[in-house]
């Protein structure tokens, strides 16, 4: 029964719409009506500015870290993996925003970093490198999340965490299907040249 409450709490933590709240209280805007309409860090950055984007990023990362810390307090890898899946599900389909949420990349990085800092750091480095080279946040996100199961294998993480890595990759890629369609059509937004 304890597992149930921890997993439920993790879902509710994930459902806290950090990016939406940041944009709403920082700039007085509804981020769902601007840009891509996505409730995520990139859309906040583009429409509310870099400071608001960093605040939103911190909030989304923090949700993932908090859920893992909570689960580690009450159980082992199975509970941690289940709670991580729950916080990511909450972020992607939040009860507080009519089940229309973000693409789970930032919260996913928070989760992974709290479980294995090396895996989280390498996935984040893949994201940064890809975005710098291609200037497409979506390409960096898809490549970074797709690398997670393989990185977990390389670092010999327990099977529940490997299942979590596969879960993250599948859901994040699914969430980025509209971006991939825009990439193929040549209409996907690029970030400004960084270097």
PDB file of C-alpha atoms in Angstrom:
ATOM      1  CA  UNK A   1       0.000   0.000   0.000  1.00  0.00           C
ATOM      2  CA  UNK A   2       2.924   2.287   0.747  1.00  0.00           C
ATOM      3  CA  UNK A   3       4.134   1.840  -2.837  1.00  0.00           C
ATOM      4  CA  UNK A   4       0.763   3.049  -4.100  1.00  0.00           C
ATOM      5  CA  UNK A   5       0.926   6.304  -2.147  1.00  0.00           C
ATOM      6  CA  UNK A   6       4.513   7.005  -3.174  1.00  0.00           C
ATOM      7  CA  UNK A   7       3.698   6.412  -6.849  1.00  0.00           C
ATOM      8  CA  UNK A   8       0.541   8.548  -6.579  1.00  0.00           C
ATOM      9  CA  UNK A   9       2.489  11.350  -4.907  1.00  0.00           C
ATOM     10  CA  UNK A  10       5.067  11.147  -7.699  1.00  0.00           C
ATOM     11  CA  UNK A  11       2.355  11.500 -10.329  1.00  0.00           C
ATOM     12  CA  UNK A  12       0.970  14.570  -8.556  1.00  0.00           C
ATOM     13  CA  UNK A  13       4.471  16.073  -8.273  1.00  0.00           C
ATOM     14  CA  UNK A  14       4.888  15.542 -12.013  1.00  0.00           C
ATOM     15  CA  UNK A  15       1.528  17.177 -12.642  1.00  0.00           C
ATOM     16  CA  UNK A  16       2.686  20.484 -11.157  1.00  0.00           C
ATOM     17  CA  UNK A  17       3.028  22.550 -14.364  1.00  0.00           C
ATOM     18  CA  UNK A  18       6.287  24.374 -13.626  1.00  0.00           C
ATOM     19  CA  UNK A  19       6.621  25.850 -17.120  1.00  0.00           C
ATOM     20  CA  UNK A  20       2.993  26.991 -17.262  1.00  0.00           C
ATOM     21  CA  UNK A  21       3.200  28.574 -13.804  1.00  0.00           C
ATOM     22  CA  UNK A  22       6.502  30.290 -14.591  1.00  0.00           C
ATOM     23  CA  UNK A  23       5.154  31.866 -17.776  1.00  0.00           C
ATOM     24  CA  UNK A  24       1.874  32.815 -16.089  1.00  0.00           C
ATOM     25  CA  UNK A  25       3.423  34.540 -13.079  1.00  0.00           C
ATOM     26  CA  UNK A  26       6.607  35.811 -14.752  1.00  0.00           C
ATOM     27  CA  UNK A  27       5.056  37.359 -17.851  1.00  0.00           C
ATOM     28  CA  UNK A  28       1.310  36.987 -17.334  1.00  0.00           C
ATOM     29  CA  UNK A  29       0.976  34.762 -20.399  1.00  0.00           C
ATOM     30  CA  UNK A  30      -0.589  31.377 -21.056  1.00  0.00           C
ATOM     31  CA  UNK A  31       2.237  29.448 -22.685  1.00  0.00           C
ATOM     32  CA  UNK A  32      -0.295  27.015 -24.178  1.00  0.00           C
ATOM     33  CA  UNK A  33      -1.457  29.773 -26.534  1.00  0.00           C
ATOM     34  CA  UNK A  34       1.980  30.801 -27.777  1.00  0.00           C
ATOM     35  CA  UNK A  35       4.670  29.307 -29.989  1.00  0.00           C
ATOM     36  CA  UNK A  36       4.401  25.544 -30.186  1.00  0.00           C
ATOM     37  CA  UNK A  37       1.751  25.523 -27.464  1.00  0.00           C
ATOM     38  CA  UNK A  38       3.886  23.038 -25.535  1.00  0.00           C
ATOM     39  CA  UNK A  39       4.053  23.354 -21.765  1.00  0.00           C
ATOM     40  CA  UNK A  40       7.818  23.035 -21.610  1.00  0.00           C
ATOM     41  CA  UNK A  41      11.109  24.824 -21.076  1.00  0.00           C
ATOM     42  CA  UNK A  42      11.850  25.583 -24.734  1.00  0.00           C
ATOM     43  CA  UNK A  43       8.506  27.256 -25.351  1.00  0.00           C
ATOM     44  CA  UNK A  44       8.839  29.311 -22.153  1.00  0.00           C
ATOM     45  CA  UNK A  45      12.369  30.361 -23.158  1.00  0.00           C
ATOM     46  CA  UNK A  46      11.206  31.492 -26.585  1.00  0.00           C
ATOM     47  CA  UNK A  47       8.131  33.359 -25.414  1.00  0.00           C
ATOM     48  CA  UNK A  48       8.926  34.572 -21.885  1.00  0.00           C
ATOM     49  CA  UNK A  49      12.702  35.012 -22.126  1.00  0.00           C
ATOM     50  CA  UNK A  50      15.810  33.115 -21.026  1.00  0.00           C
ATOM     51  CA  UNK A  51      15.475  33.849 -17.298  1.00  0.00           C
ATOM     52  CA  UNK A  52      11.938  32.472 -17.233  1.00  0.00           C
ATOM     53  CA  UNK A  53      13.198  29.546 -19.319  1.00  0.00           C
ATOM     54  CA  UNK A  54      15.870  28.720 -16.756  1.00  0.00           C
ATOM     55  CA  UNK A  55      13.328  28.940 -13.921  1.00  0.00           C
ATOM     56  CA  UNK A  56      10.988  26.613 -15.816  1.00  0.00           C
ATOM     57  CA  UNK A  57      13.877  24.225 -16.504  1.00  0.00           C
ATOM     58  CA  UNK A  58      14.813  24.166 -12.818  1.00  0.00           C
ATOM     59  CA  UNK A  59      11.215  23.412 -11.880  1.00  0.00           C
ATOM     60  CA  UNK A  60      10.883  20.572 -14.377  1.00  0.00           C
ATOM     61  CA  UNK A  61      14.263  19.076 -13.431  1.00  0.00           C
ATOM     62  CA  UNK A  62      13.405  19.419  -9.746  1.00  0.00           C
ATOM     63  CA  UNK A  63      10.191  17.429 -10.104  1.00  0.00           C
ATOM     64  CA  UNK A  64      12.127  14.445 -11.402  1.00  0.00           C
ATOM     65  CA  UNK A  65      14.785  14.677  -8.698  1.00  0.00           C
ATOM     66  CA  UNK A  66      12.178  15.033  -5.935  1.00  0.00           C
ATOM     67  CA  UNK A  67      10.206  11.966  -7.040  1.00  0.00           C
ATOM     68  CA  UNK A  68      13.355   9.822  -7.092  1.00  0.00           C
ATOM     69  CA  UNK A  69      14.481  11.049  -3.651  1.00  0.00           C
ATOM     70  CA  UNK A  70      11.022  10.298  -2.252  1.00  0.00           C
ATOM     71  CA  UNK A  71      10.998   6.794  -3.728  1.00  0.00           C
ATOM     72  CA  UNK A  72      14.543   6.011  -2.547  1.00  0.00           C
ATOM     73  CA  UNK A  73      13.467   6.896   0.996  1.00  0.00           C
ATOM     74  CA  UNK A  74      10.698   4.282   0.946  1.00  0.00           C
ATOM     75  CA  UNK A  75      12.061   1.521  -1.293  1.00  0.00           C
ATOM     76  CA  UNK A  76      14.556   0.163  -3.780  1.00  0.00           C
ATOM     77  CA  UNK A  77      14.989   0.176  -7.571  1.00  0.00           C
ATOM     78  CA  UNK A  78      11.496  -1.153  -8.351  1.00  0.00           C
ATOM     79  CA  UNK A  79       9.757   1.619  -6.418  1.00  0.00           C
ATOM     80  CA  UNK A  80      12.187   4.224  -7.772  1.00  0.00           C
ATOM     81  CA  UNK A  81      11.498   3.123 -11.345  1.00  0.00           C
ATOM     82  CA  UNK A  82       7.722   3.102 -10.809  1.00  0.00           C
ATOM     83  CA  UNK A  83       7.787   6.517  -9.151  1.00  0.00           C
ATOM     84  CA  UNK A  84       9.972   7.880 -11.931  1.00  0.00           C
ATOM     85  CA  UNK A  85       7.496   6.612 -14.513  1.00  0.00           C
ATOM     86  CA  UNK A  86       4.695   8.213 -12.491  1.00  0.00           C
ATOM     87  CA  UNK A  87       6.357  11.638 -12.251  1.00  0.00           C
ATOM     88  CA  UNK A  88       7.075  11.553 -15.991  1.00  0.00           C
ATOM     89  CA  UNK A  89       3.491  10.538 -16.732  1.00  0.00           C
ATOM     90  CA  UNK A  90       2.300  13.407 -14.533  1.00  0.00           C
ATOM     91  CA  UNK A  91       4.528  15.846 -16.383  1.00  0.00           C
ATOM     92  CA  UNK A  92       3.366  14.618 -19.788  1.00  0.00           C
ATOM     93  CA  UNK A  93      -0.312  14.205 -18.876  1.00  0.00           C
ATOM     94  CA  UNK A  94      -0.906  16.471 -15.839  1.00  0.00           C
ATOM     95  CA  UNK A  95      -4.210  16.278 -14.055  1.00  0.00           C
ATOM     96  CA  UNK A  96      -4.003  20.033 -13.317  1.00  0.00           C
ATOM     97  CA  UNK A  97      -3.880  21.013 -17.012  1.00  0.00           C
ATOM     98  CA  UNK A  98      -6.469  18.671 -18.469  1.00  0.00           C
ATOM     99  CA  UNK A  99      -3.856  15.971 -19.178  1.00  0.00           C
ATOM    100  CA  UNK A 100      -2.008  18.139 -21.726  1.00  0.00           C
ATOM    101  CA  UNK A 101       1.587  18.560 -20.604  1.00  0.00           C
ATOM    102  CA  UNK A 102       5.197  18.688 -21.659  1.00  0.00           C
ATOM    103  CA  UNK A 103       7.465  16.340 -23.562  1.00  0.00           C
ATOM    104  CA  UNK A 104       9.241  15.016 -20.434  1.00  0.00           C
ATOM    105  CA  UNK A 105      12.817  15.723 -21.511  1.00  0.00           C
ATOM    106  CA  UNK A 106      13.750  18.102 -18.660  1.00  0.00           C
ATOM    107  CA  UNK A 107      11.927  16.066 -16.022  1.00  0.00           C
ATOM    108  CA  UNK A 108      13.424  12.911 -17.540  1.00  0.00           C
ATOM    109  CA  UNK A 109      16.936  14.332 -17.178  1.00  0.00           C
ATOM    110  CA  UNK A 110      16.156  15.153 -13.534  1.00  0.00           C
ATOM    111  CA  UNK A 111      14.994  11.590 -12.941  1.00  0.00           C
ATOM    112  CA  UNK A 112      17.989  10.005 -14.625  1.00  0.00           C
ATOM    113  CA  UNK A 113      20.517  12.315 -12.957  1.00  0.00           C
ATOM    114  CA  UNK A 114      19.052  11.457  -9.534  1.00  0.00           C
ATOM    115  CA  UNK A 115      19.366   7.736 -10.305  1.00  0.00           C
ATOM    116  CA  UNK A 116      22.756   7.813 -12.058  1.00  0.00           C
ATOM    117  CA  UNK A 117      24.606  11.097 -12.377  1.00  0.00           C
ATOM    118  CA  UNK A 118      26.990   9.766 -15.080  1.00  0.00           C
ATOM    119  CA  UNK A 119      24.099   8.612 -17.279  1.00  0.00           C
ATOM    120  CA  UNK A 120      22.278  11.919 -16.765  1.00  0.00           C
ATOM    121  CA  UNK A 121      25.420  13.926 -17.493  1.00  0.00           C
ATOM    122  CA  UNK A 122      26.221  12.040 -20.703  1.00  0.00           C
ATOM    123  CA  UNK A 123      22.618  12.294 -21.942  1.00  0.00           C
ATOM    124  CA  UNK A 124      22.677  16.035 -21.199  1.00  0.00           C
ATOM    125  CA  UNK A 125      26.007  16.365 -23.057  1.00  0.00           C
ATOM    126  CA  UNK A 126      24.506  14.584 -26.076  1.00  0.00           C
ATOM    127  CA  UNK A 127      21.624  17.068 -25.995  1.00  0.00           C
ATOM    128  CA  UNK A 128      23.909  20.100 -25.787  1.00  0.00           C
ATOM    129  CA  UNK A 129      26.259  18.872 -28.526  1.00  0.00           C
ATOM    130  CA  UNK A 130      23.402  18.042 -30.888  1.00  0.00           C
ATOM    131  CA  UNK A 131      21.630  21.365 -30.327  1.00  0.00           C
ATOM    132  CA  UNK A 132      24.873  23.302 -30.858  1.00  0.00           C
ATOM    133  CA  UNK A 133      25.577  21.432 -34.105  1.00  0.00           C
ATOM    134  CA  UNK A 134      22.061  21.242 -35.576  1.00  0.00           C
ATOM    135  CA  UNK A 135      20.365  24.158 -33.751  1.00  0.00           C
ATOM    136  CA  UNK A 136      17.284  21.960 -33.364  1.00  0.00           C
ATOM    137  CA  UNK A 137      16.193  21.412 -29.749  1.00  0.00           C
ATOM    138  CA  UNK A 138      13.901  18.584 -30.844  1.00  0.00           C
ATOM    139  CA  UNK A 139      16.747  16.647 -32.516  1.00  0.00           C
ATOM    140  CA  UNK A 140      18.888  17.016 -29.407  1.00  0.00           C
ATOM    141  CA  UNK A 141      16.010  15.861 -27.226  1.00  0.00           C
ATOM    142  CA  UNK A 142      15.229  12.768 -29.298  1.00  0.00           C
ATOM    143  CA  UNK A 143      18.880  11.717 -29.513  1.00  0.00           C
ATOM    144  CA  UNK A 144      19.486  12.321 -25.804  1.00  0.00           C
ATOM    145  CA  UNK A 145      16.487  10.320 -24.592  1.00  0.00           C
ATOM    146  CA  UNK A 146      17.131   7.556 -27.117  1.00  0.00           C
ATOM    147  CA  UNK A 147      20.630   7.137 -25.678  1.00  0.00           C
ATOM    148  CA  UNK A 148      19.412   6.564 -22.114  1.00  0.00           C
ATOM    149  CA  UNK A 149      18.645   2.801 -22.291  1.00  0.00           C
ATOM    150  CA  UNK A 150      22.026   2.142 -23.926  1.00  0.00           C
ATOM    151  CA  UNK A 151      23.838   4.274 -21.346  1.00  0.00           C
ATOM    152  CA  UNK A 152      22.061   2.393 -18.560  1.00  0.00           C
ATOM    153  CA  UNK A 153      23.236  -0.876 -20.073  1.00  0.00           C
ATOM    154  CA  UNK A 154      26.777   0.454 -20.346  1.00  0.00           C
ATOM    155  CA  UNK A 155      26.784   1.445 -16.670  1.00  0.00           C
ATOM    156  CA  UNK A 156      25.191  -1.868 -15.607  1.00  0.00           C
ATOM    157  CA  UNK A 157      22.155  -0.346 -13.895  1.00  0.00           C
ATOM    158  CA  UNK A 158      19.541  -2.681 -12.424  1.00  0.00           C
ATOM    159  CA  UNK A 159      16.769  -4.026 -14.662  1.00  0.00           C
ATOM    160  CA  UNK A 160      14.013  -1.769 -13.240  1.00  0.00           C
ATOM    161  CA  UNK A 161      16.092   1.224 -14.304  1.00  0.00           C
ATOM    162  CA  UNK A 162      16.626  -0.234 -17.764  1.00  0.00           C
ATOM    163  CA  UNK A 163      12.840  -0.586 -18.092  1.00  0.00           C
ATOM    164  CA  UNK A 164      12.554   3.051 -17.009  1.00  0.00           C
ATOM    165  CA  UNK A 165      15.079   4.087 -19.656  1.00  0.00           C
ATOM    166  CA  UNK A 166      13.075   2.341 -22.373  1.00  0.00           C
ATOM    167  CA  UNK A 167       9.892   3.985 -21.034  1.00  0.00           C
ATOM    168  CA  UNK A 168      11.497   7.436 -21.207  1.00  0.00           C
ATOM    169  CA  UNK A 169      12.782   6.886 -24.744  1.00  0.00           C
ATOM    170  CA  UNK A 170       9.444   5.615 -26.074  1.00  0.00           C
ATOM    171  CA  UNK A 171       7.294   8.342 -24.500  1.00  0.00           C
ATOM    172  CA  UNK A 172       9.673  11.180 -25.375  1.00  0.00           C
ATOM    173  CA  UNK A 173      10.002  10.079 -29.003  1.00  0.00           C
ATOM    174  CA  UNK A 174       6.207   9.724 -29.207  1.00  0.00           C
ATOM    175  CA  UNK A 175       5.794  13.231 -27.783  1.00  0.00           C
ATOM    176  CA  UNK A 176       8.200  14.577 -30.432  1.00  0.00           C
ATOM    177  CA  UNK A 177       6.360  13.124 -33.446  1.00  0.00           C
ATOM    178  CA  UNK A 178       4.924  16.590 -34.354  1.00  0.00           C
ATOM    179  CA  UNK A 179       8.463  18.003 -34.247  1.00  0.00           C
ATOM    180  CA  UNK A 180       9.749  15.235 -36.508  1.00  0.00           C
ATOM    181  CA  UNK A 181       6.946  15.944 -38.979  1.00  0.00           C
ATOM    182  CA  UNK A 182       7.919  19.628 -38.992  1.00  0.00           C
ATOM    183  CA  UNK A 183      11.569  18.657 -39.481  1.00  0.00           C
ATOM    184  CA  UNK A 184      10.648  16.627 -42.549  1.00  0.00           C
ATOM    185  CA  UNK A 185       8.544  19.516 -43.831  1.00  0.00           C
ATOM    186  CA  UNK A 186      11.331  22.019 -43.177  1.00  0.00           C
ATOM    187  CA  UNK A 187       9.213  24.104 -40.796  1.00  0.00           C
ATOM    188  CA  UNK A 188      10.734  23.165 -37.425  1.00  0.00           C
ATOM    189  CA  UNK A 189      12.012  26.154 -35.427  1.00  0.00           C
ATOM    190  CA  UNK A 190      15.751  26.449 -34.871  1.00  0.00           C
ATOM    191  CA  UNK A 191      17.537  28.112 -32.003  1.00  0.00           C
ATOM    192  CA  UNK A 192      19.770  31.060 -32.729  1.00  0.00           C
ATOM    193  CA  UNK A 193      23.365  30.192 -33.551  1.00  0.00           C
ATOM    194  CA  UNK A 194      25.160  29.647 -30.274  1.00  0.00           C
ATOM    195  CA  UNK A 195      28.800  29.920 -31.392  1.00  0.00           C
TER     196      UNK A 195
END
